[in-house]
XYZ file of N, CA and C in Angstrom:
321
model
N 111.943 16.895 -17.487
C 113.132 17.344 -18.159
C 114.316 17.357 -17.218
N 115.327 18.023 -17.652
C 116.551 18.087 -16.859
C 116.383 19.095 -15.737
N 116.936 18.769 -14.622
C 116.896 19.661 -13.478
C 118.078 19.362 -12.577
N 118.030 19.907 -11.397
C 119.116 19.706 -10.440
C 118.847 18.570 -9.472
N 117.716 17.909 -9.592
C 117.354 16.918 -8.586
C 118.309 15.740 -8.528
N 118.837 15.309 -9.664
C 119.803 14.207 -9.631
C 121.013 14.627 -8.815
N 121.531 15.817 -9.099
C 122.687 16.319 -8.362
C 122.362 16.475 -6.880
N 121.200 17.031 -6.568
C 120.829 17.225 -5.159
C 120.733 15.893 -4.426
N 120.116 14.905 -5.046
C 120.005 13.610 -4.369
C 121.381 12.994 -4.168
N 122.245 13.107 -5.177
C 123.594 12.559 -5.052
C 124.393 13.304 -3.987
N 124.224 14.616 -3.893
C 124.921 15.399 -2.863
C 124.573 14.917 -1.462
N 123.375 14.378 -1.300
C 122.929 13.907 0.012
C 123.114 12.404 0.190
N 123.815 11.777 -0.761
C 124.086 10.351 -0.655
C 122.907 9.462 -1.000
N 121.902 10.024 -1.654
C 120.709 9.258 -2.019
C 120.791 8.822 -3.477
N 120.385 7.602 -3.733
C 120.340 7.130 -5.109
C 119.204 7.839 -5.842
N 119.456 8.344 -7.029
C 118.373 8.973 -7.786
C 117.317 7.941 -8.193
N 116.067 8.301 -8.039
C 114.953 7.497 -8.537
C 114.318 8.330 -9.646
N 114.394 7.813 -10.862
C 113.963 8.567 -12.041
C 112.634 8.001 -12.529
N 111.622 8.856 -12.570
C 110.281 8.476 -13.016
C 109.894 9.331 -14.215
N 110.628 9.201 -15.288
C 110.360 10.000 -16.484
C 110.426 9.094 -17.706
N 109.289 8.736 -18.221
C 109.250 7.935 -19.441
C 109.737 8.777 -20.620
N 110.562 8.192 -21.445
C 110.985 8.800 -22.709
C 111.754 10.107 -22.546
N 112.361 10.331 -21.393
C 113.147 11.543 -21.171
C 114.603 11.139 -20.991
N 115.461 11.706 -21.818
C 116.891 11.451 -21.677
C 117.428 12.254 -20.504
N 118.389 11.678 -19.813
C 119.024 12.351 -18.690
C 120.352 12.952 -19.150
N 120.879 13.906 -18.402
C 122.155 14.512 -18.795
C 123.248 13.451 -18.953
N 123.942 13.510 -20.050
C 125.082 12.632 -20.343
C 124.695 11.158 -20.411
N 123.434 10.835 -20.660
C 123.050 9.424 -20.647
C 123.639 8.630 -21.806
N 124.266 9.316 -22.736
C 124.951 8.605 -23.811
C 126.364 8.191 -23.407
N 126.874 8.731 -22.311
C 128.231 8.388 -21.869
C 128.292 7.936 -20.405
N 127.232 8.140 -19.644
C 127.205 7.737 -18.233
C 126.159 6.639 -18.063
N 126.554 5.496 -17.502
C 125.618 4.376 -17.325
C 124.724 4.558 -16.094
N 123.592 5.189 -16.271
C 122.672 5.465 -15.165
C 122.239 4.199 -14.430
N 122.157 3.092 -15.154
C 121.702 1.860 -14.513
C 122.635 1.417 -13.385
N 123.857 1.947 -13.357
C 124.801 1.589 -12.299
C 124.519 2.308 -10.986
N 123.842 3.466 -11.019
C 123.668 4.229 -9.782
C 122.276 4.840 -9.589
N 121.369 4.607 -10.504
C 120.026 5.189 -10.383
C 118.969 4.112 -10.607
N 117.844 4.298 -9.980
C 116.706 3.405 -10.173
C 115.740 4.128 -11.101
N 115.493 3.521 -12.244
C 114.629 4.153 -13.238
C 113.362 3.324 -13.391
N 112.233 3.977 -13.251
C 110.939 3.316 -13.359
C 110.047 4.079 -14.329
N 109.072 3.375 -14.859
C 108.077 4.018 -15.716
C 106.968 4.603 -14.843
N 106.225 5.511 -15.423
C 105.079 6.081 -14.698
C 104.102 4.985 -14.276
N 103.962 3.975 -15.111
C 103.040 2.884 -14.777
C 103.522 2.068 -13.574
N 104.799 2.218 -13.189
C 105.354 1.506 -12.031
C 105.137 2.249 -10.716
N 104.587 3.448 -10.772
C 104.424 4.250 -9.553
C 103.637 3.512 -8.463
N 102.559 2.790 -8.790
C 101.848 2.090 -7.710
C 102.721 1.084 -6.949
N 103.742 0.540 -7.602
C 104.610 -0.437 -6.937
C 105.959 0.155 -6.538
N 106.073 1.472 -6.547
C 107.337 2.144 -6.244
C 107.916 1.703 -4.904
N 107.125 1.739 -3.858
C 107.630 1.377 -2.529
C 108.078 -0.081 -2.486
N 107.350 -0.968 -3.156
C 107.752 -2.375 -3.200
C 109.091 -2.538 -3.909
N 109.265 -1.823 -5.013
C 110.528 -1.891 -5.756
C 111.673 -1.392 -4.886
N 111.474 -0.259 -4.230
C 112.537 0.301 -3.394
C 112.848 -0.610 -2.209
N 111.835 -1.144 -1.562
C 112.056 -2.030 -0.407
C 112.710 -3.343 -0.808
N 112.470 -3.790 -2.030
C 113.031 -5.073 -2.465
C 114.462 -4.948 -2.991
N 114.971 -3.744 -3.080
C 116.356 -3.556 -3.524
C 117.277 -3.966 -2.380
N 118.140 -4.922 -2.648
C 118.990 -5.474 -1.587
C 120.026 -4.454 -1.115
N 120.471 -4.637 0.118
C 121.517 -3.770 0.670
C 122.787 -3.857 -0.159
N 123.090 -5.044 -0.664
C 124.277 -5.225 -1.504
C 124.167 -4.398 -2.789
N 122.994 -4.413 -3.400
C 122.768 -3.617 -4.611
C 122.876 -2.132 -4.303
N 122.303 -1.714 -3.188
C 122.367 -0.301 -2.800
C 123.812 0.125 -2.573
N 124.603 -0.718 -1.898
C 126.025 -0.391 -1.679
C 126.765 -0.245 -3.006
N 126.534 -1.190 -3.918
C 127.201 -1.140 -5.227
C 126.787 0.111 -5.998
N 125.512 0.460 -5.928
C 125.030 1.645 -6.636
C 125.602 2.918 -6.017
N 125.744 2.944 -4.707
C 126.329 4.127 -4.060
C 127.798 4.289 -4.435
N 128.518 3.182 -4.547
C 129.913 3.265 -5.000
C 129.977 3.831 -6.415
N 129.108 3.344 -7.287
C 129.064 3.857 -8.662
C 128.652 5.319 -8.675
N 127.736 5.691 -7.784
C 127.276 7.079 -7.709
C 128.449 8.001 -7.396
N 129.321 7.586 -6.500
C 130.500 8.403 -6.181
C 131.389 8.595 -7.405
N 131.440 7.575 -8.231
C 132.267 7.626 -9.444
C 131.772 8.701 -10.417
N 130.457 8.899 -10.481
C 129.877 9.829 -11.456
C 129.365 11.129 -10.850
N 129.436 11.265 -9.567
C 128.896 12.441 -8.873
C 129.439 13.753 -9.442
N 130.728 13.830 -9.689
C 131.355 15.074 -10.160
C 130.871 15.491 -11.548
N 130.278 14.566 -12.290
C 129.799 14.877 -13.641
C 128.675 15.906 -13.640
N 128.037 16.113 -12.503
C 126.912 17.040 -12.419
C 127.300 18.357 -11.761
N 128.570 18.536 -11.542
C 129.099 19.749 -10.904
C 129.899 20.517 -11.954
N 129.525 21.760 -12.189
C 130.175 22.582 -13.211
C 131.379 23.357 -12.686
N 131.704 23.247 -11.426
C 132.767 24.056 -10.838
C 134.032 23.233 -10.643
N 135.019 23.387 -11.545
C 136.234 22.573 -11.440
C 136.996 22.799 -10.140
N 136.879 23.994 -9.574
C 137.593 24.265 -8.324
C 137.056 23.428 -7.163
N 135.867 22.868 -7.306
C 135.334 21.972 -6.272
C 135.274 20.528 -6.773
N 136.040 20.237 -7.818
C 136.119 18.870 -8.331
C 135.131 18.538 -9.424
N 134.401 19.528 -9.907
C 133.395 19.284 -10.940
C 134.006 18.898 -12.278
N 133.347 17.969 -12.961
C 133.820 17.512 -14.272
C 132.720 17.589 -15.342
N 131.691 18.389 -15.113
C 130.579 18.473 -16.071
C 131.062 18.915 -17.451
N 132.011 19.836 -17.488
C 132.542 20.285 -18.779
C 133.165 19.101 -19.522
N 133.960 18.303 -18.824
C 134.619 17.150 -19.447
C 133.592 16.155 -19.989
N 132.523 15.916 -19.212
C 131.489 14.987 -19.660
C 130.717 15.563 -20.845
N 130.556 16.873 -20.889
C 129.901 17.509 -22.034
C 130.734 17.293 -23.290
N 132.037 17.494 -23.176
C 132.931 17.270 -24.319
C 132.893 15.806 -24.744
N 132.900 14.881 -23.776
C 132.837 13.452 -24.107
C 131.544 13.113 -24.846
N 130.447 13.687 -24.399
C 129.160 13.442 -25.039
C 129.140 14.008 -26.460
N 129.646 15.227 -26.618
C 129.704 15.831 -27.955
C 130.630 15.044 -28.874
N 131.741 14.563 -28.339
C 132.675 13.762 -29.129
C 131.990 12.486 -29.622
N 131.254 11.838 -28.742
C 130.558 10.613 -29.137
C 129.528 10.904 -30.222
N 128.792 11.996 -30.080
C 127.800 12.362 -31.093
C 128.476 12.648 -32.438
N 129.586 13.376 -32.406
C 130.315 13.689 -33.631
C 130.848 12.422 -34.285
N 131.412 11.535 -33.488
C 131.932 10.269 -33.996
C 130.814 9.472 -34.673
N 129.645 9.429 -34.043
C 128.506 8.715 -34.628
C 128.035 9.377 -35.921
N 128.046 10.712 -35.961
C 127.664 11.415 -37.191
C 128.642 11.123 -38.316
N 129.925 11.130 -38.007
C 130.927 10.814 -39.029
C 130.720 9.396 -39.553
N 130.498 8.463 -38.633
C 130.282 7.077 -39.044
C 129.073 6.945 -39.942
N 128.006 7.628 -39.603
C 126.789 7.585 -40.411
C 127.036 8.230 -41.774
N 127.732 9.346 -41.792
C 128.003 10.064 -43.042
C 128.845 9.211 -43.988
N 129.903 8.618 -43.486
C 130.803 7.868 -44.357
C 130.247 6.503 -44.732
N 129.333 5.978 -43.958
C 128.684 4.717 -44.294
C 127.739 4.905 -45.474
N 127.151 6.082 -45.577
C 126.185 6.345 -46.643
C 126.850 6.590 -47.991
N 128.114 6.904 -47.988
C 128.782 7.234 -49.256
C 129.436 6.045 -49.901
């Protein structure tokens, strides 16, 4: 489930490695995790080290740049640059927009 590990890894400059099948991550409807996190299935665990070692330095640099772009989304304290509230509103707005679209399409 959701925890602080994504934020903790990002705070230390580490790319998040997510090993949770069928689990949504915070704000995954508005934040493109594929840009800054490595997501694997549980069945990929035996090859985890191979996957991590085969990730090119160029890819890691690009993912770290993207990670900086979204890092503040996991911080709830605006006085330290946190934007979690803003991302929560964006996520709720997207859900509401989708509900409206579904509602009016059915009528």
